[in-house]
Coordinates of C-alpha atoms and ligand atoms in Angstrom, one line a residue:
X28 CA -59.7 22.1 17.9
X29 CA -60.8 19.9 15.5
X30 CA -62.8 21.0 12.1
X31 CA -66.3 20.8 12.1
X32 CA -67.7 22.5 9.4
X33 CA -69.6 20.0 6.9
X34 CA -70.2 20.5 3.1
X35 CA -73.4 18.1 1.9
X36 CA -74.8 18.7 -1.8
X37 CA -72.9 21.8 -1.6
X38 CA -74.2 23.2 0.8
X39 CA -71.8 24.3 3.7
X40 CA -72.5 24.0 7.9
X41 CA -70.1 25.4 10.0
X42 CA -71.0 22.8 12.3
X43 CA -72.8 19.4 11.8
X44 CA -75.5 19.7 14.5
X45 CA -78.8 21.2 13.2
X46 CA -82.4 21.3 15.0
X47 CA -85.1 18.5 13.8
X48 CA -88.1 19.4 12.4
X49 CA -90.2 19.8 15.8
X50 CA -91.0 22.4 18.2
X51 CA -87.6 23.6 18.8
X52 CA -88.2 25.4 15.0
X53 CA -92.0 25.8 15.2
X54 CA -92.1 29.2 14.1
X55 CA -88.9 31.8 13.0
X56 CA -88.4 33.3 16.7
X57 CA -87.4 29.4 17.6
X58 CA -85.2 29.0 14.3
X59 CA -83.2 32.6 15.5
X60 CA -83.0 30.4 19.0
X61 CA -81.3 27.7 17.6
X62 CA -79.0 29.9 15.5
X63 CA -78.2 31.7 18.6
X64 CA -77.7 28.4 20.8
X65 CA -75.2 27.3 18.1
X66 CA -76.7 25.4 15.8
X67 CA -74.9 24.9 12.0
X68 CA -78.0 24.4 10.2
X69 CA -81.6 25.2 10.6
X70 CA -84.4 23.0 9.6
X71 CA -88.3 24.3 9.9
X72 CA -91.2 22.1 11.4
X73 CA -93.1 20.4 8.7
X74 CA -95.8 22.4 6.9
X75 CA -98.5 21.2 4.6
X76 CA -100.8 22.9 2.7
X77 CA -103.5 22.8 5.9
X78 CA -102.3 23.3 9.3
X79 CA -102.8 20.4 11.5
X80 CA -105.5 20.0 14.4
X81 CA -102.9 18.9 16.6
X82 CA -104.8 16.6 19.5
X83 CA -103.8 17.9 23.3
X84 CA -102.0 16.6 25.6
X85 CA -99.5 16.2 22.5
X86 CA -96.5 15.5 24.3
X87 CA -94.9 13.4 27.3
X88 CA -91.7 12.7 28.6
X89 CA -91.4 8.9 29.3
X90 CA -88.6 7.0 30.6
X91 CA -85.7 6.9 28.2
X92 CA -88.1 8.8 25.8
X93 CA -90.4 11.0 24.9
X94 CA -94.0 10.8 23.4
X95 CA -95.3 12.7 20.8
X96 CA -98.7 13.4 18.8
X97 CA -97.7 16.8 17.2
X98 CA -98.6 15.5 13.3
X99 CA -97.0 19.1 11.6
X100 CA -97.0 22.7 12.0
X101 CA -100.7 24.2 13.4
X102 CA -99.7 27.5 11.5
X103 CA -100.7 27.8 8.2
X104 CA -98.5 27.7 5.1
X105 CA -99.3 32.1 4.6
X106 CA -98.2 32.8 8.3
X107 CA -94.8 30.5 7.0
X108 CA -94.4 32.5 4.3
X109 CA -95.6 35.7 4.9
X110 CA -93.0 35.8 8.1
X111 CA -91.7 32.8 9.7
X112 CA -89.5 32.1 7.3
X113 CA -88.2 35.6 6.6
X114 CA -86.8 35.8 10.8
X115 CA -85.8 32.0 9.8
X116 CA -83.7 32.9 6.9
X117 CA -82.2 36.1 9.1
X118 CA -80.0 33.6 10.6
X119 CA -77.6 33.4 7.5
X120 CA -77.7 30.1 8.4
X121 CA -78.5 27.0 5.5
X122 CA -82.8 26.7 5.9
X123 CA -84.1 23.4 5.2
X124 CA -88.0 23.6 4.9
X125 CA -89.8 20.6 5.6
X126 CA -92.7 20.2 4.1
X127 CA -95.7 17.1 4.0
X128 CA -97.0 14.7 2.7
X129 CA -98.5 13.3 -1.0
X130 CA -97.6 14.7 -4.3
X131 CA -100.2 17.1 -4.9
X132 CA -98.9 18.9 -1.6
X133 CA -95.3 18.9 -2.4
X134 CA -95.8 20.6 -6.0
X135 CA -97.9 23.6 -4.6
X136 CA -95.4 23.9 -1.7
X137 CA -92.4 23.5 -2.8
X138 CA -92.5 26.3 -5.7
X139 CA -94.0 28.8 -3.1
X140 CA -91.2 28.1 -0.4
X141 CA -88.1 27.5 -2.5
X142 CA -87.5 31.6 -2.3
X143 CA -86.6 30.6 1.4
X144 CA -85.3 27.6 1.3
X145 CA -81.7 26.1 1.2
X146 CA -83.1 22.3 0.7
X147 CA -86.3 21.1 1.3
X148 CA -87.2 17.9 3.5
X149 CA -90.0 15.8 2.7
X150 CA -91.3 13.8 5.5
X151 CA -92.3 10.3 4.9
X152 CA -94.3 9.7 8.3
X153 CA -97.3 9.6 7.2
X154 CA -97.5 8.0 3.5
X155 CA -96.8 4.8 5.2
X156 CA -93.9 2.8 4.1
X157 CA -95.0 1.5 0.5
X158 CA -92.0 3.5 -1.7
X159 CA -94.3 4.9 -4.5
X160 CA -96.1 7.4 -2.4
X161 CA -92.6 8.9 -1.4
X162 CA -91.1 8.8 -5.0
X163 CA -93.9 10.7 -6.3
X164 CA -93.8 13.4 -3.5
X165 CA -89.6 13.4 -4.2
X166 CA -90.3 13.7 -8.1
X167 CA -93.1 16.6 -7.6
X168 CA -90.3 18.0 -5.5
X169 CA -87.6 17.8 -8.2
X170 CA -89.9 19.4 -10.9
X171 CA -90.8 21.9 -9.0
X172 CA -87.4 23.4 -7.6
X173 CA -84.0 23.2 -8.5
X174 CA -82.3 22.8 -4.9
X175 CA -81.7 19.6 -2.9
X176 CA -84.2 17.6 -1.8
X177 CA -83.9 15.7 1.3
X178 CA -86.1 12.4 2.3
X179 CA -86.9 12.5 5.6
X180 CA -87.4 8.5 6.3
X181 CA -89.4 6.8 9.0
X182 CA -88.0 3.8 10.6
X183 CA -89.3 1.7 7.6
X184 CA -88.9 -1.9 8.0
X185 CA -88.1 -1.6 4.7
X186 CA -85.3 0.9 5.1
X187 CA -82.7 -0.4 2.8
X188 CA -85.3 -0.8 -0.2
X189 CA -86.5 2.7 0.0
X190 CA -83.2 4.5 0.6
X191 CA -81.8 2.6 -2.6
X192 CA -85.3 3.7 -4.6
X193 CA -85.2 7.3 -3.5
X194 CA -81.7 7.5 -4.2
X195 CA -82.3 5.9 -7.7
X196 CA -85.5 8.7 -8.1
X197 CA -83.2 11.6 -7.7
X198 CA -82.9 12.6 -3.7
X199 CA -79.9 14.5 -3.2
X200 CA -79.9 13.4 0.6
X201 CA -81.7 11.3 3.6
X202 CA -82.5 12.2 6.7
X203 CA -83.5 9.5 9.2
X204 CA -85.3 8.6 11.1
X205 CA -88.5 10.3 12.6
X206 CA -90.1 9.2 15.5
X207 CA -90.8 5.7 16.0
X208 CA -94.4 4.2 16.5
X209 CA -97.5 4.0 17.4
X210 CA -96.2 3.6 21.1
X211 CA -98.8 3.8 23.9
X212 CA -98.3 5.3 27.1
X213 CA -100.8 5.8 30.1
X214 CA -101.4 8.5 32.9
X215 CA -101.4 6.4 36.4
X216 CA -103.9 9.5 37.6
X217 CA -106.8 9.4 35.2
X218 CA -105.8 6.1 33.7
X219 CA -106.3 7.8 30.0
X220 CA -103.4 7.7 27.5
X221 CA -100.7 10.4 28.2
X222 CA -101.9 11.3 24.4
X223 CA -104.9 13.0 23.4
X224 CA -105.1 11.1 19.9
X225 CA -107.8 9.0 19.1
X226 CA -106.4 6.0 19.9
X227 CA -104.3 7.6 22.7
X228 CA -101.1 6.4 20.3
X229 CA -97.5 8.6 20.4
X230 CA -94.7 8.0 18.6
X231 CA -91.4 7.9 20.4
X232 CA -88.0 9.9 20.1
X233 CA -85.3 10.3 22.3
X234 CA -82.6 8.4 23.5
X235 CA -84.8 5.3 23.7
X236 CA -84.4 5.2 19.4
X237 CA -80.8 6.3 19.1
X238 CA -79.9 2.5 18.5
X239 CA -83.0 2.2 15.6
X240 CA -81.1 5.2 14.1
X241 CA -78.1 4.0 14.2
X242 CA -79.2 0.7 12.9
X243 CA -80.9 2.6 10.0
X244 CA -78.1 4.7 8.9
X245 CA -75.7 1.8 9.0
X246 CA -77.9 -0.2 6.7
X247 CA -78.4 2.8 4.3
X248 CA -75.4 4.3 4.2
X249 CA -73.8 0.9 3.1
X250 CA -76.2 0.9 0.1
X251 CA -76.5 4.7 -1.0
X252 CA -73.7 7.4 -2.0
X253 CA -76.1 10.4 -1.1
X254 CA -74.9 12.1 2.1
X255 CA -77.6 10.8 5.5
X256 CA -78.0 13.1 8.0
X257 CA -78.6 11.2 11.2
X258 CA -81.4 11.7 13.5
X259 CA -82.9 10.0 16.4
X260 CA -81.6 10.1 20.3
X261 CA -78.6 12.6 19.7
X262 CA -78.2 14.0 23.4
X263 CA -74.3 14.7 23.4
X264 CA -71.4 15.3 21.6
X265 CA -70.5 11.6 21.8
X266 CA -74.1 10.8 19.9
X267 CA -73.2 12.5 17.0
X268 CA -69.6 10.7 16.7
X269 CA -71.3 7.3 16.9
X270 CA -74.0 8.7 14.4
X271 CA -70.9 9.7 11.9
X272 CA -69.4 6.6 12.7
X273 CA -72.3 4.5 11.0
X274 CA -72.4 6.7 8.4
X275 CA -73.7 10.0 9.1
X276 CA -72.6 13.1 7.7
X277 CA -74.7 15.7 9.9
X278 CA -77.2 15.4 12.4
X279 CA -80.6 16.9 13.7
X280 CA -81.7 16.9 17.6
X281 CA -85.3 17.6 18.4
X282 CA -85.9 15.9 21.4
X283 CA -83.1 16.7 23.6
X284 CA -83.8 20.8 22.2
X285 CA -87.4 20.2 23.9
X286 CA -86.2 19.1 27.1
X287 CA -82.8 21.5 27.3
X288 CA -83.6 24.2 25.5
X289 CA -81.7 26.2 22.1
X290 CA -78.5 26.3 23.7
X291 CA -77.9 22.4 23.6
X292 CA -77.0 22.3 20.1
X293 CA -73.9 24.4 20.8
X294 CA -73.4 22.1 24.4
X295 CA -73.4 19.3 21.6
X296 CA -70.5 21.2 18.9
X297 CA -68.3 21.5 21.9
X298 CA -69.0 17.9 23.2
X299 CA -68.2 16.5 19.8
X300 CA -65.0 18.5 19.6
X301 CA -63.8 17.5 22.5
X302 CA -64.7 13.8 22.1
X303 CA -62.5 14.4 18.6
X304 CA -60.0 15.9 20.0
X305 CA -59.4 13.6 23.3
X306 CA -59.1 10.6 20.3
X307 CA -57.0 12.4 18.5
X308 CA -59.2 13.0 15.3
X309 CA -58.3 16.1 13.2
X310 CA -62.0 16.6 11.8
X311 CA -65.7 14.9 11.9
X312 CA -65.3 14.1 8.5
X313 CA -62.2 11.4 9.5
X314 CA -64.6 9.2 11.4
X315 CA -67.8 9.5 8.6
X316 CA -68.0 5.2 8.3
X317 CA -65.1 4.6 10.4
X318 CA -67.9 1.6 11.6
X319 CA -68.3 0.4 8.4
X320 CA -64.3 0.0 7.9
X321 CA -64.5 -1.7 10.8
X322 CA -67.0 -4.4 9.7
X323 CA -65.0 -5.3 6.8
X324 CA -62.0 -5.6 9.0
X325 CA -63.9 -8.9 9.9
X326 CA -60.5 -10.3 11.4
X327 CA -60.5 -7.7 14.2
X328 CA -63.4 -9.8 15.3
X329 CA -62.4 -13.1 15.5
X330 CA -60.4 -12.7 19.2
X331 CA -62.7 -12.4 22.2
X332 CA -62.2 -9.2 24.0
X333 CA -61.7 -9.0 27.6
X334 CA -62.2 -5.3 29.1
X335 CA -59.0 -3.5 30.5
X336 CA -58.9 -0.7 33.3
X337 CA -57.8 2.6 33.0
X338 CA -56.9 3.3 36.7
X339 CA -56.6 7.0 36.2
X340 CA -60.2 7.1 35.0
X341 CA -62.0 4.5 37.4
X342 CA -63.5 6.1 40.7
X343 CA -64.5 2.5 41.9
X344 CA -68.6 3.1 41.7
X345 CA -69.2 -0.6 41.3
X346 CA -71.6 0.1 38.5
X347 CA -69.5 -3.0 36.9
X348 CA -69.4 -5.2 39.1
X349 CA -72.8 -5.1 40.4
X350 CA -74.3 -5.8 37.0
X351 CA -71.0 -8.5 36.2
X352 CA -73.4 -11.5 36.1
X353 CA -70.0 -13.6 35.6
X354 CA -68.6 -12.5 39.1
X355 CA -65.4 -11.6 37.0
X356 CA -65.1 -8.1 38.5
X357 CA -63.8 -7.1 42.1
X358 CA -63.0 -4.2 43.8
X359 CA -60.2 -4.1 46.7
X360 CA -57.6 -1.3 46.1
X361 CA -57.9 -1.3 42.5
X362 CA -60.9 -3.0 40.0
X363 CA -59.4 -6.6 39.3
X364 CA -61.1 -8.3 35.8
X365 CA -60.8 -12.1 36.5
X366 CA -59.7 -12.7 32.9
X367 CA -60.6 -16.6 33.7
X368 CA -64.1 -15.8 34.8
X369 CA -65.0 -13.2 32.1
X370 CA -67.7 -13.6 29.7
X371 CA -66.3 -10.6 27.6
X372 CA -70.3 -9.7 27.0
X373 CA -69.1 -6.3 26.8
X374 CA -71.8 -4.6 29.2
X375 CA -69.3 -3.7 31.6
X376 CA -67.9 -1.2 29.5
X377 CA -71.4 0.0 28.1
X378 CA -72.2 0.8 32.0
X379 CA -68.9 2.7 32.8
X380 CA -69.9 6.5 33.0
X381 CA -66.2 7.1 33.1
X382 CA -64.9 5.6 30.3
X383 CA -62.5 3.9 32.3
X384 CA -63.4 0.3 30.7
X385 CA -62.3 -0.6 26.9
X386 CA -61.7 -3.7 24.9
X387 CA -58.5 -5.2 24.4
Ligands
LIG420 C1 -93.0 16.9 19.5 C2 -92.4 16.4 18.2 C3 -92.8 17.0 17.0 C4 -92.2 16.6 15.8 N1 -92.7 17.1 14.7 C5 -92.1 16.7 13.5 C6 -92.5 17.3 12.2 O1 -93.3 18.3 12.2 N2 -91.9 16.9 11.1 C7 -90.9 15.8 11.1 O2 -90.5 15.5 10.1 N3 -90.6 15.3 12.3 C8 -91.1 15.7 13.4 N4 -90.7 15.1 14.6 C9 -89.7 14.1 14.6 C10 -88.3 14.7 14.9 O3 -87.9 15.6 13.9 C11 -87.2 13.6 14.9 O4 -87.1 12.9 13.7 C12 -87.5 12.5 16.0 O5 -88.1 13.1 17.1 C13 -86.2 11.8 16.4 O6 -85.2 12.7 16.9 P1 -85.0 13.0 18.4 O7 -84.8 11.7 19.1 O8 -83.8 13.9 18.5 O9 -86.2 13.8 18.9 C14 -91.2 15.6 15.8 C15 -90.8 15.0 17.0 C16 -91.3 15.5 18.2 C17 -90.8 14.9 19.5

């Protein structure tokens, strides 16, 4: 078995997969759920000093994804505090409290929750992406309490600039990313938007943004030396390696916790340890930026790669060669590349559920 535990600003995880700020961890009966379903960390939906009017329906799943209008917690901040967080904390787990949104919330919050709380998260989603707004919330943070505050970022176009800034300003750690959006979705029945929102906009999670996260963490983590923990699409045990790979050093599911339920975070721990195991890694840790190494290996890059089988692995589906636009793939007896033929585009491999396909 591979070691799993994770120490980030000090704090220790006996495993790196923690729930995300959502309604897997709306309230402290869903935190204890997590804890049970194997979660290393536990991170409560986002309070702020009102309780949102969350607009109905708030939530759809949509192919590759899933749609969201849930702004934060509909409880207020004295139901948090006078309980919620008490059966949260129970778990003996690490509690990061996520709290929202300007300044002048983050003060009065953070110094009434910091009892509770391991680390506090602030969420960026809606301060929009200018960086002042969110280095004013992180400073009224840091004045406030004396424990580490995580930036929860949005996918910021921006992302590079900010994570450098709120780094700079004091963060201890970033979390990215939230959901991605506004997205837009529509109910073939009634022909109104799946969401109940104003302008019937969602924001999207799922696996349809793992790549945006990864693409995010990869960009920040090669310009911060705060620990990220990765968010965004993780559905299996494979997701969080990729997500350590670009730079990760823990991650959060909330999606995938909606759909499955509290017991996929442990489903995920044992994923990942196999995954580590089967590659012959001794702990998560050894592959944190193993993608970034790779980048600056740039020589690796230079020879075209053409995909090789593993025969034990293949069952001959044909996912490959119906999607080979090159005609380089055959099936007779065995799956024959035509090395003369191939493209090496690489999608192939992407496709094989087996894992029989890899790069030279
Ligand atoms: C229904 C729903 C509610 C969410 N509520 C919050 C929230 O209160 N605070 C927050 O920071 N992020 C919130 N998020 C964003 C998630 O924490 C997470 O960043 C995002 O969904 C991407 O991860 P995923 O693909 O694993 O869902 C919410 C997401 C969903 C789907």
């Amino acid at each position: 078995m591979a070691k799993l535990n994770v120490t980030l600003c000090g704090i220790e995880f006996i495993n790196p997969v923690m729930p995300a700020a959502g309604p897997p961890v709306k309230d402290g009966l869903m935190c204890q759920a997590a804890a049970e379903g194997g979660a290393g960390g536990i991170v409560t939906k986002t309070i702020s000093v009102k309780p949102a009017h969350i607009p109905r329906p708030c939530m759809a799943e949509v192919k590759g994804g899933f749609l969201n209008t849930e702004l934060w917690s509909e409880l207020p901040k004295e139901q948090w505090l006078e309980s919620e967080y008490k059966l949260a904390q129970q778990t003996g787990l690490p509690l990061l409290i996520s709290l929202g949104y300007t300044s002048a919330d983050i003060s009065e919050l953070a110094l009434l929750v910091a009892p509770f709380a391991t680390a506090l998260e602030l969420s960026t989603h809606y301060v929009g992406h200018d960086i002042s707004p969110i280095i004013n919330a992180l400073k009224a943070a840091k004045q406030a309490v004396d424990i580490p505050v995580f930036i929860k970022m949005s996918p910021h176009p921006n992302i590079q600039e900010i994570a450098k800034a709120v780094e700079e300003a004091g963060a201890d750690g970033l979390i990215m990313i939230n959901s991605f959006g506004p997205c837009f979705g529509i109910n073939l029945e009634t022909g109104y938007p799946l969401m109940g929102s104003n302008e019937g906009y969602g924001w999207l999670s799922g696996a349809a943004i793992k790549p945006l996260a990864l693409r995010c963490i990869y960009d920040a983590a090669r310009v911060v030396n705060i620990p990220i923990i990765g968010v965004g699409g993780v559905t299996c045990g494979r997701d969080v390696a990729e997500m350590f790979m670009a730079g990760a050093s823990a991650v959060q599911v909330c999606t995938e916790a909606i759909l499955k339920g509290p017991s996929v975070y442990g489903k995920i721990v044992r994923e990942l340890d196999e995954f580590l195991d089967s590659h012959g890694y001794e702990s998560v840790e050894e592959i944190k930026g193993l993608t970034i190494r790779k980048m600056a290996e740039k020589a690796a890059r230079s020879v075209l790669p053409i995909p090789v089988v593993d025969s034990q692995k293949c069952v001959m589906c044909g996912l490959c060669e119906v999607s080979c636009a090159y005609g380089a793939i055959s099936r007779s007896k065995k799956l024959h590349i035509d090395d003369e033929k191939c493209f090496s585009c690489g999608l192939c491999i992407s496709r094989c559920k087996q894992q029989a396909l890899h790069m030279t």
